[in-house]
Tab-separated table of C-alpha atoms in Angstrom:
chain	number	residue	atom	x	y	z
E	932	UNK	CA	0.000	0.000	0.000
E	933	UNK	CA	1.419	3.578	-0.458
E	934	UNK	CA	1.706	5.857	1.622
E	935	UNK	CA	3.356	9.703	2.563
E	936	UNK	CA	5.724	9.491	5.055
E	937	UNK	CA	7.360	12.425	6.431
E	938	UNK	CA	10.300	13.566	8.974
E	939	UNK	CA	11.471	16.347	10.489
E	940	UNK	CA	14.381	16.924	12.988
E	941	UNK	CA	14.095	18.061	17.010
E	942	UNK	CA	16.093	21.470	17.471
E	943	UNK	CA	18.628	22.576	20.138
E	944	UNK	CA	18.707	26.262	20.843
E	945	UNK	CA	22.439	26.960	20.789
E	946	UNK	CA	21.920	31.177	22.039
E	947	UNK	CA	19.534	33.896	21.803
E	948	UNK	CA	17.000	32.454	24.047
E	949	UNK	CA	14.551	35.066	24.778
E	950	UNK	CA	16.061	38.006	23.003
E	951	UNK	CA	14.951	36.908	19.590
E	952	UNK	CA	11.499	37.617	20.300
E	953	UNK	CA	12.837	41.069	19.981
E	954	UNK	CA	15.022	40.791	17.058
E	955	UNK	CA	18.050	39.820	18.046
E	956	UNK	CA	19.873	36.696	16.127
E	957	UNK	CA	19.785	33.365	17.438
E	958	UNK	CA	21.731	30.158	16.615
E	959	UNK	CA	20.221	26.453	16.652
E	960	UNK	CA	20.983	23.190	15.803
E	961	UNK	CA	18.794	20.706	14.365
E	962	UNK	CA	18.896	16.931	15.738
E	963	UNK	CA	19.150	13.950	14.535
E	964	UNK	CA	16.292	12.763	16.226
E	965	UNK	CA	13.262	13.059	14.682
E	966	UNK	CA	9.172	13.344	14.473
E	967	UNK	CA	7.461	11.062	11.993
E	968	UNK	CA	4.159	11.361	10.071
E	969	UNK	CA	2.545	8.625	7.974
E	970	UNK	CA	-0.482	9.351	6.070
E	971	UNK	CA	-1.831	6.094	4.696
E	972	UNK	CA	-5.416	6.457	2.102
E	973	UNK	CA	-8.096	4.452	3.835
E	974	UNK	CA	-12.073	4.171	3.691
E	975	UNK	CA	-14.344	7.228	4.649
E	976	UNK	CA	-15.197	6.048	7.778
E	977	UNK	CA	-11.526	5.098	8.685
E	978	UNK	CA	-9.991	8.209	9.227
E	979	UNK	CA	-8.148	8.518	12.462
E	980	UNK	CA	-5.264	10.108	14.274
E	981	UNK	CA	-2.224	8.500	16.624
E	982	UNK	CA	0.213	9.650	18.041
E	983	UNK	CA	2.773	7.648	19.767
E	984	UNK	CA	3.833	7.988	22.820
E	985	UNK	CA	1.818	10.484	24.103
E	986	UNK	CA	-1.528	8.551	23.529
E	987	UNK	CA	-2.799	4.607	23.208
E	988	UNK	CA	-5.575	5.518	21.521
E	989	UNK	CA	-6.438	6.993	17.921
E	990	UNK	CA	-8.989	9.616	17.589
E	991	UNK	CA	-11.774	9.423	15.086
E	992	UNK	CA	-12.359	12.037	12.706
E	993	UNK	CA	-14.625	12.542	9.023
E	994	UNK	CA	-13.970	14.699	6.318
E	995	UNK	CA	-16.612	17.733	5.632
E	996	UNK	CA	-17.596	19.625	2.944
E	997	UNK	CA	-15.494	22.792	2.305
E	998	UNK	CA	-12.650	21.036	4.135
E	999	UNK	CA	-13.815	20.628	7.504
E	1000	UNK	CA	-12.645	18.105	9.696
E	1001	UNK	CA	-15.047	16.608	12.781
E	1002	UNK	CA	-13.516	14.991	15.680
E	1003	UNK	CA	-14.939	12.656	17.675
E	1004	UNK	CA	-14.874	14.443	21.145
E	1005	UNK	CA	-16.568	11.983	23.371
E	1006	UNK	CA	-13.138	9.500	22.608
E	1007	UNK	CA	-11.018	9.111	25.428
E	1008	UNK	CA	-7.868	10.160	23.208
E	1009	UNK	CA	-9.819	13.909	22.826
E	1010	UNK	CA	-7.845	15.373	25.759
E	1011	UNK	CA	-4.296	13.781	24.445
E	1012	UNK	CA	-5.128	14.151	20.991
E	1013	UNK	CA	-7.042	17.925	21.100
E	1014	UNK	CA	-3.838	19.858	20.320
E	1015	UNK	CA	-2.794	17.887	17.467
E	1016	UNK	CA	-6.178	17.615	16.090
E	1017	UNK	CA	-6.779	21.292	15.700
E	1018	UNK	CA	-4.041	22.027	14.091
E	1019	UNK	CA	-4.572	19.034	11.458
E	1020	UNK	CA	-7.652	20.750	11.215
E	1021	UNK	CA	-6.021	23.994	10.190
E	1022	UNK	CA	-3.342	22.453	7.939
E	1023	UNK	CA	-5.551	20.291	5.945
E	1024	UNK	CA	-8.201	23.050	5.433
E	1025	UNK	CA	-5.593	25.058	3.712
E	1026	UNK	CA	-4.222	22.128	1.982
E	1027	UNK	CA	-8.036	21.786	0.563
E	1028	UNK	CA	-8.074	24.998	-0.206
E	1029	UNK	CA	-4.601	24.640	-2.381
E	1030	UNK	CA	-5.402	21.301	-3.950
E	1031	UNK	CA	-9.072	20.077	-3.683
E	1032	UNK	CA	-9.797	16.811	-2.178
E	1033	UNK	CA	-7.426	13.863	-2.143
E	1034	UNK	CA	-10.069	11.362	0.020
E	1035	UNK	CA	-9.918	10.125	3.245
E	1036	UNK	CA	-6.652	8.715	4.784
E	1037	UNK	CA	-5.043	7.969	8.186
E	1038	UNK	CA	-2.795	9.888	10.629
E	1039	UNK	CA	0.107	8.253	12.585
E	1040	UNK	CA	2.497	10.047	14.476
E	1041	UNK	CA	5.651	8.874	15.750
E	1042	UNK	CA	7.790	11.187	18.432
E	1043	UNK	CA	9.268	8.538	20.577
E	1044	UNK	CA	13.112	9.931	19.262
E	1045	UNK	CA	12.380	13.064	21.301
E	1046	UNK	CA	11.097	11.626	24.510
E	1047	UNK	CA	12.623	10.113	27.123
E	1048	UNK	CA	11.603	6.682	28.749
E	1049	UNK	CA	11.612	6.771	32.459
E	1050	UNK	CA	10.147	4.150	34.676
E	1051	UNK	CA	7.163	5.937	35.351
E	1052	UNK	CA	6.352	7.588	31.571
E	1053	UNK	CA	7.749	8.917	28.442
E	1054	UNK	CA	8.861	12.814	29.112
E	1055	UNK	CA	9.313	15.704	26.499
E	1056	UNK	CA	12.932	16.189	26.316
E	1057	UNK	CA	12.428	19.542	24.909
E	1058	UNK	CA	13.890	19.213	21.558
E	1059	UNK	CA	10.664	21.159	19.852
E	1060	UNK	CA	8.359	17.985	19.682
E	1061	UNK	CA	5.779	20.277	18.865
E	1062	UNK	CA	7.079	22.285	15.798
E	1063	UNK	CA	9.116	18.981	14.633
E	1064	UNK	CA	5.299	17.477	14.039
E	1065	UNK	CA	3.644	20.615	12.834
E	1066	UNK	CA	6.449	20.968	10.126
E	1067	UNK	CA	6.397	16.882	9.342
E	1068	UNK	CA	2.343	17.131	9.103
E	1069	UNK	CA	2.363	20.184	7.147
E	1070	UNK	CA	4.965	18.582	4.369
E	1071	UNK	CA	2.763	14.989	4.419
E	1072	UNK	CA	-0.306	16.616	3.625
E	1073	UNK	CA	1.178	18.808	0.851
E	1074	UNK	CA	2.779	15.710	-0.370
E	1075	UNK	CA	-0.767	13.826	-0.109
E	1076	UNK	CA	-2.961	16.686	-1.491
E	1077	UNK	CA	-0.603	17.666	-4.346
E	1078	UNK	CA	1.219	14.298	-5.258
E	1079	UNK	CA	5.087	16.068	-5.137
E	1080	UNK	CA	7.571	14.954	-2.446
E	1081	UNK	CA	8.586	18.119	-0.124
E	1082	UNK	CA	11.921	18.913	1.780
E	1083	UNK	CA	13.944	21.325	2.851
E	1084	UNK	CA	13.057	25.184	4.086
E	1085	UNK	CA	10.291	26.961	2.560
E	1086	UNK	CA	9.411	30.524	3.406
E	1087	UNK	CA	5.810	29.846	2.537
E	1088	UNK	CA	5.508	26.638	5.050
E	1089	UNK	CA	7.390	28.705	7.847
E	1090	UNK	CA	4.554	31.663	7.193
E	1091	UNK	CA	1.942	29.044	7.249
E	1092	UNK	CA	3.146	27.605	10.243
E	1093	UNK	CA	3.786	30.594	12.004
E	1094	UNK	CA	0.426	31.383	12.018
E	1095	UNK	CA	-0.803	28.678	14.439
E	1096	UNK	CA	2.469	28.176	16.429
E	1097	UNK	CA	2.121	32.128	17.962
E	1098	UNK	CA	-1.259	31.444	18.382
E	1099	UNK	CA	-0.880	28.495	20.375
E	1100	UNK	CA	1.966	30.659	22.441
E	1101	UNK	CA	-0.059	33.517	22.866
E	1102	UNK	CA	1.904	35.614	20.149
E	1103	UNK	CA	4.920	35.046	22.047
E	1104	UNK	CA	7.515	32.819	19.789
E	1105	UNK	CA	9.878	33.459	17.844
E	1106	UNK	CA	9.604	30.610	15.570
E	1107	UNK	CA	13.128	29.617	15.380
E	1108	UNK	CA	11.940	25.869	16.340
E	1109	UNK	CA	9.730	25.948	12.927
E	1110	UNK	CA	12.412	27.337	10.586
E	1111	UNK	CA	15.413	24.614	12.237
E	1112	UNK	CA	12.593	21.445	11.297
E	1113	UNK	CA	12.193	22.892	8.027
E	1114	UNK	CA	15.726	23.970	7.263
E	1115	UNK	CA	17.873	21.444	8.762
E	1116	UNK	CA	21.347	21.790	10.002
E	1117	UNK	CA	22.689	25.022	11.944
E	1118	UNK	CA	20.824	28.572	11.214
E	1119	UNK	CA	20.896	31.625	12.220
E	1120	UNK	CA	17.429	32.796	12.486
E	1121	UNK	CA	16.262	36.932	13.617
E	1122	UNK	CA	12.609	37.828	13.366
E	1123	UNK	CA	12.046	41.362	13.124
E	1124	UNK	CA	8.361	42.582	13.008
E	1125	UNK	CA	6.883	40.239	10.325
E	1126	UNK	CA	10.312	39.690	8.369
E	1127	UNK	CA	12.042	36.477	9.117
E	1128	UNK	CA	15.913	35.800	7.909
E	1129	UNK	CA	16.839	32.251	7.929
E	1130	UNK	CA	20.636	31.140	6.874
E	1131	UNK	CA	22.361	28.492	6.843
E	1132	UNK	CA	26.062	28.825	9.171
E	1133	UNK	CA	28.589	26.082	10.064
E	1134	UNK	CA	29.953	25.321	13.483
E	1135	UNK	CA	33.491	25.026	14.089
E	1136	UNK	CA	35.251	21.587	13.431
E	1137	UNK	CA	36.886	21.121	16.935
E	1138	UNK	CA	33.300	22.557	18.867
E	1139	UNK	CA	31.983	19.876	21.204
E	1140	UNK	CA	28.765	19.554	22.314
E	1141	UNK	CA	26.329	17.758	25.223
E	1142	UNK	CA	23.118	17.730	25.689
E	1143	UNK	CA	21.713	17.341	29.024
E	1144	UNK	CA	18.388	16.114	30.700
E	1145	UNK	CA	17.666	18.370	33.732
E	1146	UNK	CA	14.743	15.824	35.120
E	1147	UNK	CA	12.167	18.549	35.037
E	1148	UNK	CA	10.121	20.083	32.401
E	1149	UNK	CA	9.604	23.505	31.570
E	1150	UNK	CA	6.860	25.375	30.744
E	1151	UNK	CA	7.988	27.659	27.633
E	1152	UNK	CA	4.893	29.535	27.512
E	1153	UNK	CA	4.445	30.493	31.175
E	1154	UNK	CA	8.373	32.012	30.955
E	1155	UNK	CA	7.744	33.679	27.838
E	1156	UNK	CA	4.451	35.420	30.021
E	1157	UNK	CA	7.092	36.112	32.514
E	1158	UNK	CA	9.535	37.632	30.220
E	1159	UNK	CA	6.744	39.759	28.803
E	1160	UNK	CA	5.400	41.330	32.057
E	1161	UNK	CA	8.979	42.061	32.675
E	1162	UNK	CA	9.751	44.007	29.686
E	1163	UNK	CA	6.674	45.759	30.501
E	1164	UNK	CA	7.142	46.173	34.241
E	1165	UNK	CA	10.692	47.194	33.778
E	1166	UNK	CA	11.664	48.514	30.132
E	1167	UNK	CA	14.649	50.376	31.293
E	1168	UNK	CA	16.421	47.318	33.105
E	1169	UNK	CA	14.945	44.791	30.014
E	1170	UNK	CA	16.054	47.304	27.733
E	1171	UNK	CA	20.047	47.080	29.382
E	1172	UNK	CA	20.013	43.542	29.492
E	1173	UNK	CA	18.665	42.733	26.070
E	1174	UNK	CA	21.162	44.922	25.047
E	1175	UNK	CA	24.045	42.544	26.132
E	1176	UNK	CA	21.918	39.763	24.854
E	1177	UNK	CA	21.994	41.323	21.716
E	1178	UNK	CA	25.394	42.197	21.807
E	1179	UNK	CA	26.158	38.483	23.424
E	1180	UNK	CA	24.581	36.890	19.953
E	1181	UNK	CA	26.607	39.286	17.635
E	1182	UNK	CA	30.137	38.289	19.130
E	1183	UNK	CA	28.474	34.228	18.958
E	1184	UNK	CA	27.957	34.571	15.318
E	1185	UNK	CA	31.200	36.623	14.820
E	1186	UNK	CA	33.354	33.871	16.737
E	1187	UNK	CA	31.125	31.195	13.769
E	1188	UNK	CA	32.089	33.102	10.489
E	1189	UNK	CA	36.145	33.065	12.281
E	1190	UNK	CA	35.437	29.142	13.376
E	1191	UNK	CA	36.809	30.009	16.514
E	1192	UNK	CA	35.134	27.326	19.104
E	1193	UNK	CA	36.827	28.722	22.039
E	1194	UNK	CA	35.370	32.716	21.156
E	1195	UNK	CA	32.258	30.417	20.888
E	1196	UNK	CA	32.023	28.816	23.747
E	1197	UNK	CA	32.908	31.657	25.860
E	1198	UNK	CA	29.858	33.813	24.570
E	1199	UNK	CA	27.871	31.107	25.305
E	1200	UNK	CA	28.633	30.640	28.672
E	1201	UNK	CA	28.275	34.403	28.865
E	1202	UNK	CA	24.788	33.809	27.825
E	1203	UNK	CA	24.098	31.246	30.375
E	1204	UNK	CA	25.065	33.808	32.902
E	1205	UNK	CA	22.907	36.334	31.229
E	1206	UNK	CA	19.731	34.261	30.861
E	1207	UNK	CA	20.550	33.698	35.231
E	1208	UNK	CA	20.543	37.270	35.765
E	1209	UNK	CA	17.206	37.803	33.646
E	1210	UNK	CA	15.581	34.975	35.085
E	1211	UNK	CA	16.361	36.381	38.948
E	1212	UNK	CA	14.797	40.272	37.284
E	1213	UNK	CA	11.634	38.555	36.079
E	1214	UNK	CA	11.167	36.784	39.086
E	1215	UNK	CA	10.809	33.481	37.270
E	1216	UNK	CA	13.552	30.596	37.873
E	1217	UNK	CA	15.456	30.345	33.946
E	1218	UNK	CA	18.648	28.491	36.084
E	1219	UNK	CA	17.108	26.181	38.528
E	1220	UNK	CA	19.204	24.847	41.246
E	1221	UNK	CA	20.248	21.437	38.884
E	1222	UNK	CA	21.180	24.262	36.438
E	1223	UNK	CA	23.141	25.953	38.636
E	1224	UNK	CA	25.413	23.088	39.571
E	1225	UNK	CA	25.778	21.976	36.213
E	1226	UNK	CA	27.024	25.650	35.823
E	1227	UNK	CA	29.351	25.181	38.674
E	1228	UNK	CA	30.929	21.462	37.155
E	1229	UNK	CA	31.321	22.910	33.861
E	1230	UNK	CA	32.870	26.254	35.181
E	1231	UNK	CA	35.945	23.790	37.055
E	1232	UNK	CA	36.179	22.323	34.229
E	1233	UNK	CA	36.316	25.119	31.930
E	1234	UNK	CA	33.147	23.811	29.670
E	1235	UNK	CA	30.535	26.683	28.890
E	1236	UNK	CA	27.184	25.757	30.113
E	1237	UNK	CA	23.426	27.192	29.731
E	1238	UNK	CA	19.750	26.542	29.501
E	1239	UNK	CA	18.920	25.072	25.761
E	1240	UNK	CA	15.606	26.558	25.163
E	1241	UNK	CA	13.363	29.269	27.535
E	1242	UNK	CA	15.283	27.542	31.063
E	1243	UNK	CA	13.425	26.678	34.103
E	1244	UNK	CA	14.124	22.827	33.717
E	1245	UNK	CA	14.189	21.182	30.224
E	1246	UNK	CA	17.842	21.033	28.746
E	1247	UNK	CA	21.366	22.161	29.232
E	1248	UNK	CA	24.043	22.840	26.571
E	1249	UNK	CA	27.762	22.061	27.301
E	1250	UNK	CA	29.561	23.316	25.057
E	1251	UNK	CA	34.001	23.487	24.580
E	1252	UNK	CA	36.491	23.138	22.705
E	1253	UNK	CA	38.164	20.546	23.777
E	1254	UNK	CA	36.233	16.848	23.562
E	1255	UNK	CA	38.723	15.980	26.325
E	1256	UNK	CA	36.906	17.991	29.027
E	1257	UNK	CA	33.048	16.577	27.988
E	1258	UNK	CA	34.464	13.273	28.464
E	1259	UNK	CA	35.350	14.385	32.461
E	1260	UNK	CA	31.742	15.918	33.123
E	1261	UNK	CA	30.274	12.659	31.279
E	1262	UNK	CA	31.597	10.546	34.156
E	1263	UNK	CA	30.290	13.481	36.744
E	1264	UNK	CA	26.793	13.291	35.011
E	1265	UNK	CA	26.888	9.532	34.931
E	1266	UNK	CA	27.557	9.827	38.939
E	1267	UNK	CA	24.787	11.737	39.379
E	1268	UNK	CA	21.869	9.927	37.092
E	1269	UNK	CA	21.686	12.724	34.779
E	1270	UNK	CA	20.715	11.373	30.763
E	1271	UNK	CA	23.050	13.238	28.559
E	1272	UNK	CA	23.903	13.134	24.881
E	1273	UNK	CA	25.790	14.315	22.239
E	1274	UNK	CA	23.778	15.853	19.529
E	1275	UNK	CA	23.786	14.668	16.461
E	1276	UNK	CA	22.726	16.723	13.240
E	1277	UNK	CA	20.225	15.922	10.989
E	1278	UNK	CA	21.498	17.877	7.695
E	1279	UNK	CA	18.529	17.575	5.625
E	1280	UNK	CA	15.158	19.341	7.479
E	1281	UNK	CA	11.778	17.840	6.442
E	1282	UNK	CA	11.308	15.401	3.868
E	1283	UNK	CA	8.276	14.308	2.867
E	1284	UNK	CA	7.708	11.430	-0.086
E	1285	UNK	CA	5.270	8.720	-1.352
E	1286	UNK	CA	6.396	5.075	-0.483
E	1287	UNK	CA	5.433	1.365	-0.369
E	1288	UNK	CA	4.003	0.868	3.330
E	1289	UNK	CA	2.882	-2.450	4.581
E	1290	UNK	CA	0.193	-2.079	7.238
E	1291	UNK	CA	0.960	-5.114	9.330
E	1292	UNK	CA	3.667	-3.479	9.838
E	1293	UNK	CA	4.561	-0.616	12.268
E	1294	UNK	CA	8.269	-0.031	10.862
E	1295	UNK	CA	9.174	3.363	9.078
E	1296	UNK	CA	11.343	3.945	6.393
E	1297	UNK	CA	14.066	5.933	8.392
């Protein structure tokens, strides 16, 4: 049977956390780990929509006229499922809109690469699960509704997604998670207004990297409140400190285009302490206190270390030059239980294409 199957990486915010909701440049990396979408024709009264792992279930739905969708909202999987749904809703109505009909068909969705098993449940590592699907779905129903395999970044898909993704964040985001799953590799990415400049840059050759679980998750959306009431409470303070942010992300991309790691790493360790200070001025904890002595290992050991992503739980970055002194705070974070990995980069961004699929089967492609 054929079917669209589509991927597109997790993301790693490298620096510029924060200040690139108010233009400054930001740098991220896009993982090797990955969300997956498989849209598989069925019968009319087949359509449905998984999602693995965050829900057991699938969720019921029928195609309407003028491309509606109708969910079945009594199922069980409507509470799990309700997020995703909606914005499947949205996507496929403009896809309609583009194409015309292409008939029923099944949703599965696959983001067990950016989750964590624990004992107790899978947890959100915060490698942009969220915009990683949005992208994927977004290139699988082009794919479906217009019969041409998709990859790579388009301006078009990053304004469509946009759209949804700062409505879901209350206007808040930046977007930079979007444009990383559509691009691929490292970008630079500043949003000023309504115009958005994504480019491709290259980290330096002898730059090492970790990634590391904090144990606790983060809410992005209630920080970016935070950060908002701030600016608003305080514009003269916010105004100073997102001027070093500012000026922070200008000497990070300046230290890229030289390939000097160790420039690099120092401005983001600068950033860490930055994003501390901010977090103690909005009154919201961006360095929590397993942050804070992840700070203090890496300091000894001269590594560079800071939230990945908004803070308050979630990830940390290590970054140095030197491979040799990861390899020392691997044994420390082994010591202490902490998950950590080295990211790997997924070069490509989304790709969507048609291929054989065998339904008794629950493998993927890649």
């Amino acid at each position: 049977m054929r079917a669209v199957e589509a991927y597109a990486p997790g993301k790693a915010v490298l620096i510029g956390e924060y200040a690139v909701t108010r233009g400054a440049r930001a740098l991220a990396l896009a993982l090797d780990r990955q969300a997956r979408v498989r849209l598989t024709p069925c019968a009319a009264d087949e359509c449905s929509l998984s999602g693995r792992p965050l829900c057991s279930e699938t969720l019921a739905f029928r195609l309407e006229p003028e491309g509606r969708l109708s969910w079945d909202r009594s199922s069980s999987a409507w509470a799990e499922l309700q997020r995703t749904a909606t914005l499947l809703s949205h996507l496929h109505k403009l896809a309609w809109q583009r194409f015309g009909d292409p008939g029923p068909y099944r949703v599965e969705i696959d983001t067990t690469a950016l989750f964590l098993d624990t004992d107790q449940a899978s947890v959100k590592l915060g490698l942009g699960s969220s915009s990683a699907v949005a992208v994927a779905l977004d290139a699988a129903l082009r794919c479906l509704f217009g019969g041409r395999q998709q990859s790579g970044l388009s301006m078009q898909a990053l304004s469509r997604l946009l759209a949804p993704y700062r409505r879901e964040q209350d206007g808040r985001g930046s977007g930079i998670d979007l444009a990383t799953a559509l691009c691929g590799g490292v970008i630079s990415y500043q949003r000023q207004h309504d115009e958005v400049r994504v480019n491709r840059v290259t980290l330096p050759p002898d730059l090492a990297l970790l990634l590391v679980w904090t144990g606790r998750q983060a809410s992005t959306s209630q920080l970016l409140a935070m950060f908002e009431a701030w600016l608003e409470r305080d514009p003269d303070a916010a105004s100073q400190l997102l001027a070093e942010m500012r000026a922070c992300c200008e000497e990070g991309e300046s230290a890229l285009e030289r390939s000097d790691a160790e420039a690099l790493v120092a401005q983001f360790a600068a950033y860490g302490r930055l994003m501390g200070t901010m977090g103690g001025l909005m009154g919201g904890e961006v360095v929590t206190p397993i942050m804070a002595e992840l700070i203090e290992q890496a300091d000894a050991r001269g590594i560079a270390c800071k939230p990945s992503g908004a803070g308050g739980g979630d990830l940390a970055l290590l970054a140095a030059s030197d491979p040799g002194h990861l390899a020392e705070m691997r044994d420390w974070l082994s010591q202490r239980g902490l998950f950590a990995f080295a990211p790997g980069m997924n070069d490509t961004g989304v790709v969507a294409n048609w291929c054989e699929h065998d339904p008794s089967e629950s493998t993927w492609k890649k």
